[in-house]
Amino acid sequence: MPESHRRPGRRTAAAVFVVVLALLAAALPAQAAAIQAGRARYAAAIEPLAGYQPQTMCSPTAKPGVADFSRRLLKAFPSTRSLGIVRACSAGGRSEHKEGRAFDWGVSARSAADRARVARVVAWLTRPDVYGNRFAMARRLGIQYVIWNHKIWGTYAATSGWRRYTGANPHTDHVHFSFTWAGARRATSFWTGKVGNVVAAPLPTTPAPRVPVPPGTPAKPGTPPAPPAPPRSQPRPADALPPGPELVDETLDLPGSAAGAVTSGALVAGQDYLIEASGTWQYGRNAGMLADAECSRTATDATWRRDRSVHELDPTSDHLDLYVDGTDLLSDPDTDTGGQCDTASHTYRYVYRPWRSGRVTFQSWDPTPLSDNSGALSIRILRSAPVEDVTFAVPAGAAAGVTSPGALSAGQTYLVTVSGTVDAGAGVTADAECSSTPSDPVWRRERAADPAYPGVERLDVLLDKSAVAFDPVTDADGSRCDASNHSYRFTLTPRTTRPVNLRVDDLYRGDDAGAFTARITRVVQPSGPETVTVSSTAAADATTARTYLAGKPVKLTATGTYTYAAGTTSDARCSATTADPTWRSNRLLDAGGNQLGDATVNGRVPSWRTASGAACDSTTHTYTYTYTPTVTGPLSLGVADLTRGDNAGSLTVTVEPVA
Amino acid sequence: MVRDARRSGVPGAALALAAALLMSGCGAGGSTATTNAGSSGTPSAGVTAAPTASGSQPASPSPAGSSLPTLPPGDPGTDAPGTDDPNATPSQTDDHGSAPARTAVPAQAMLDAATVASMTGSQWSTGAAPKDSCTAPLPRTSVAHRSVALSGGSAGGILETVATYRDAAAAVAAVRDLERRLAACHDSDASDPRIGEASVQATVTSPDGTTTLVTAIAAEGVVAVLSGKGPVTAADLWSSLTDLALGNTCAAAADGCH
């Protein structure tokens, strides 16, 4: 049944609610500033309307999403105040304040200006976004309900609008904002851009005791068990960041036994950095107590989990995560092997934009003493500044691949060239696209070299985890394999400015060896002419020194003559013989009727034209052709002759982009 | 005008209270509770039971074994009819704060060593509360007050005093008075951290060079004054502690926690 038939009264109330908000928002106090959004833009994906997640634990520390929201509100409305986030668990009844999940915003319902402020905030929280998502900001923030001026509005009954609040405190001196766990933890799309889990409370697992007591062990009379040491506090931003040289690309180790690790270089406020954290560390003596940048397991729970508390006095916090400058990174797994964890490579990435400049500290939040920890995370911090030309190695055994040392700019064209061969194990040698085996040494593009997956082609180089079709730089036999130089190219025009990741697609990397060489160059269409000498005797075609963009036409001008064979002279299109000195365009044909002796461009014979329109230019031997490359790269120029041993001389080809 | 009626009924008592406080010192124990008799016009009967907000649960919840509520306290149910304007001007008689001030400050309103330890990551214990001084100031003209001293060893120390007032305006006035006293004691730059209904924060320096961070907050007729020394006064940590102290004041408020 349509909602309008079911609850006519609520529709009316909701409509009145929206109209009133609009009217009140129009009366915005002059001193109010915009509420700062968590991100510059949002995707269409959004959290569903949250259910109610009551307080179940004692965790009286302000959760980061609530604290950050409160700061934004107080900044936007400088005359308003905070009436608090946390409350001791012994004070009063059930309340999300005891879990640091609620914020009381100090405004007065008796003040018209304050009422307008509240109206503006509520309108901001509940209006549809550009995608038509209703109650958009409230959903993105993970808010579960709001109490104000005798009324309550909850996402669990969002379309009902405001309903009468029956609690003893009328909330006329403050607005109460209550958050879901995901919102409180800053793990919703408002902050991360990714849809958070606001449906169920992602409570951490119950921590296992560090020193298990055997069952049945009698307690010594009169000696109560010693309380555990209080938890080490959650990482916080340093009061100030030390200066340093600007960080471009740095890798540091964060030992599990260290309180933190500081970068050598300084980050610049507002600049994007890719943070790539990999590896595992041990947070206790037991070898099963392992953590990576985001997930962990315990001695008794072998499942890697994103949320976990390891301190019984702090059961609702999410411990063992990686922090930078006091901020939980909430990074993405390279490969989600379940539960947003990466148990394959233990590699996570996060694009971090610091709010202040300086050298930053990385910390793993272990609330227990660090002295029994071991192992380390490897953290690479990469400035997302555009690069023009970078070369880097891609080891075949790098499970999470290698990320380019620099970003590719959105809308620009790049040539990604991968060269070399690697040992893929079991005698298989692979390049970026093709492979060769002991039993079949022919380089083949399609080969199921993995015995575990006989129908699946693997061992190719993946770009951003996707199989893209690299083109061979040279392809003598038309197999689309570069069996001589093992060099392949791919043209990429990214839509966002970002680094790219290259890796070998191999499920079994333990027996892999060697590395590819990757080079990424930004390509711009050159200007002015480039002249290339095309030898008629060279086995390989000549190539332009410059790279030309696909889809951008160039004018080719070929001049000169060369000896095609004894008694036969050829230019770019025509030929003459001693017996028949007339220059003719159709003299040299192979069995298939293809022109022989003509100048070729990227392996094909174009329709060369003379200036006069005649078939041949027997005077200057000059021909032109406007060519539009279909792939970005240098142009290959040659002559259509497979038997070049009897040739002599060369042609001259000029390449000039068409304006 | 409930508030005005209360205010007009106690001028003599307030004067008596001010005089009494000028004569009184600070509690000497690790945690002391004092009732300023005569200040509220009600019999002193120890810790007043906190009125429970409608719809709230009667006690701190247990993590397991109890059925969880499906709606927040005070939510009449999702089938309740919608209302009109959430921003209507409240009537003059429906404001809260009509209950008399508490004549004793309950222990739940104070910072406790375990919670502070969980926030700071170090061991804390209670200690002797010093007398009223410029670096450990007591708010004046209160109905009742209670002090607690917490020591965190190398993490520093905290003295907290929570005091109840006859109404919210009196609590705000007490913070303003404290601000003036701090200025008189020291050449300190006081600022407003914008917490509670009124607040002041100042760093004061003793003759021996020891610095103390003092924050006073008024909320719903209660004032909490925190004095801190050492690493515990680091900006973020102190901000968290004052937020917790502010949250705890509800246990001493006339209307209780909500």
PDB file of N, CA, C and O in Angstrom, chain A residues 10 39 45 53 82 106 120 206 212 233 269 273 320 329 382 384 410 448 453 537 563:
ATOM      1  N   ARG A  10       1.059  11.695   8.589  1.00  0.00           N
ATOM      2  CA  ARG A  10       2.507  11.877   8.609  1.00  0.00           C
ATOM      3  C   ARG A  10       2.990  12.619   7.377  1.00  0.00           C
ATOM      4  O   ARG A  10       3.940  13.374   7.436  1.00  0.00           O
ATOM      5  N   ARG A  39      33.672  15.907   2.740  1.00  0.00           N
ATOM      6  CA  ARG A  39      34.360  15.675   1.478  1.00  0.00           C
ATOM      7  C   ARG A  39      33.904  16.712   0.465  1.00  0.00           C
ATOM      8  O   ARG A  39      32.836  17.312   0.608  1.00  0.00           O
ATOM      9  N   ALA A  45      26.071   6.632  -4.002  1.00  0.00           N
ATOM     10  CA  ALA A  45      25.875   5.598  -2.979  1.00  0.00           C
ATOM     11  C   ALA A  45      25.792   6.238  -1.603  1.00  0.00           C
ATOM     12  O   ALA A  45      26.576   7.131  -1.272  1.00  0.00           O
ATOM     13  N   GLN A  53      20.483   2.184  17.567  1.00  0.00           N
ATOM     14  CA  GLN A  53      21.522   1.396  18.227  1.00  0.00           C
ATOM     15  C   GLN A  53      21.692   1.940  19.637  1.00  0.00           C
ATOM     16  O   GLN A  53      22.376   2.944  19.852  1.00  0.00           O
ATOM     17  N   SER A  82      29.078  23.953  23.280  1.00  0.00           N
ATOM     18  CA  SER A  82      28.981  22.502  23.469  1.00  0.00           C
ATOM     19  C   SER A  82      28.463  22.219  24.868  1.00  0.00           C
ATOM     20  O   SER A  82      29.003  22.734  25.845  1.00  0.00           O
ATOM     21  N   GLY A 106      24.618  23.336  22.390  1.00  0.00           N
ATOM     22  CA  GLY A 106      24.020  24.357  23.251  1.00  0.00           C
ATOM     23  C   GLY A 106      23.395  25.512  22.479  1.00  0.00           C
ATOM     24  O   GLY A 106      24.088  26.439  22.065  1.00  0.00           O
ATOM     25  N   ARG A 120      18.406  25.653  10.268  1.00  0.00           N
ATOM     26  CA  ARG A 120      19.350  25.540   9.152  1.00  0.00           C
ATOM     27  C   ARG A 120      20.096  24.205   9.207  1.00  0.00           C
ATOM     28  O   ARG A 120      20.301  23.543   8.192  1.00  0.00           O
ATOM     29  N   THR A 206      34.897  -9.391  21.657  1.00  0.00           N
ATOM     30  CA  THR A 206      35.309  -9.326  23.056  1.00  0.00           C
ATOM     31  C   THR A 206      36.775  -9.706  23.164  1.00  0.00           C
ATOM     32  O   THR A 206      37.197 -10.700  22.599  1.00  0.00           O
ATOM     33  N   PRO A 212      45.770 -16.536  29.635  1.00  0.00           N
ATOM     34  CA  PRO A 212      44.620 -17.374  29.955  1.00  0.00           C
ATOM     35  C   PRO A 212      44.815 -18.095  31.279  1.00  0.00           C
ATOM     36  O   PRO A 212      45.908 -18.559  31.602  1.00  0.00           O
ATOM     37  N   SER A 233      46.113   5.121  25.654  1.00  0.00           N
ATOM     38  CA  SER A 233      45.072   5.955  25.067  1.00  0.00           C
ATOM     39  C   SER A 233      45.142   5.948  23.542  1.00  0.00           C
ATOM     40  O   SER A 233      46.178   5.647  22.941  1.00  0.00           O
ATOM     41  N   ALA A 269      49.836  20.665   3.818  1.00  0.00           N
ATOM     42  CA  ALA A 269      48.393  20.742   4.067  1.00  0.00           C
ATOM     43  C   ALA A 269      47.632  20.899   2.753  1.00  0.00           C
ATOM     44  O   ALA A 269      48.019  21.687   1.885  1.00  0.00           O
ATOM     45  N   TYR A 273      47.966  12.589  -0.484  1.00  0.00           N
ATOM     46  CA  TYR A 273      49.046  11.599  -0.390  1.00  0.00           C
ATOM     47  C   TYR A 273      48.434  10.204  -0.394  1.00  0.00           C
ATOM     48  O   TYR A 273      47.428   9.971   0.287  1.00  0.00           O
ATOM     49  N   LEU A 320      44.165  -1.617  17.339  1.00  0.00           N
ATOM     50  CA  LEU A 320      45.167  -2.189  16.422  1.00  0.00           C
ATOM     51  C   LEU A 320      45.136  -1.577  15.036  1.00  0.00           C
ATOM     52  O   LEU A 320      45.798  -2.075  14.131  1.00  0.00           O
ATOM     53  N   LEU A 329      42.981   5.691   9.862  1.00  0.00           N
ATOM     54  CA  LEU A 329      42.999   5.826   8.407  1.00  0.00           C
ATOM     55  C   LEU A 329      41.771   5.228   7.718  1.00  0.00           C
ATOM     56  O   LEU A 329      41.357   5.690   6.674  1.00  0.00           O
ATOM     57  N   LEU A 382      53.186   8.569  -0.506  1.00  0.00           N
ATOM     58  CA  LEU A 382      53.491   9.003  -1.864  1.00  0.00           C
ATOM     59  C   LEU A 382      52.699  10.255  -2.182  1.00  0.00           C
ATOM     60  O   LEU A 382      51.469  10.258  -2.114  1.00  0.00           O
ATOM     61  N   SER A 384      50.737  12.734  -4.183  1.00  0.00           N
ATOM     62  CA  SER A 384      49.946  12.553  -5.401  1.00  0.00           C
ATOM     63  C   SER A 384      50.135  13.723  -6.343  1.00  0.00           C
ATOM     64  O   SER A 384      49.176  14.305  -6.828  1.00  0.00           O
ATOM     65  N   ALA A 410      44.473  13.779 -14.271  1.00  0.00           N
ATOM     66  CA  ALA A 410      43.183  13.518 -14.914  1.00  0.00           C
ATOM     67  C   ALA A 410      43.136  14.201 -16.280  1.00  0.00           C
ATOM     68  O   ALA A 410      43.540  15.357 -16.424  1.00  0.00           O
ATOM     69  N   ALA A 448      47.184 -20.761 -21.144  1.00  0.00           N
ATOM     70  CA  ALA A 448      46.809 -21.122 -19.782  1.00  0.00           C
ATOM     71  C   ALA A 448      48.011 -21.799 -19.140  1.00  0.00           C
ATOM     72  O   ALA A 448      48.137 -23.013 -19.143  1.00  0.00           O
ATOM     73  N   TYR A 453      44.575 -23.637 -13.093  1.00  0.00           N
ATOM     74  CA  TYR A 453      43.452 -23.020 -13.811  1.00  0.00           C
ATOM     75  C   TYR A 453      43.706 -23.177 -15.307  1.00  0.00           C
ATOM     76  O   TYR A 453      44.115 -22.227 -15.980  1.00  0.00           O
ATOM     77  N   THR A 537      67.324  -1.181 -46.154  1.00  0.00           N
ATOM     78  CA  THR A 537      68.049  -2.430 -45.891  1.00  0.00           C
ATOM     79  C   THR A 537      67.898  -2.927 -44.464  1.00  0.00           C
ATOM     80  O   THR A 537      68.168  -4.090 -44.182  1.00  0.00           O
ATOM     81  N   THR A 563      66.862   1.431 -54.047  1.00  0.00           N
ATOM     82  CA  THR A 563      66.940   0.252 -54.914  1.00  0.00           C
ATOM     83  C   THR A 563      66.151  -0.877 -54.276  1.00  0.00           C
ATOM     84  O   THR A 563      66.494  -1.345 -53.177  1.00  0.00           O
TER      85      THR A 563
END
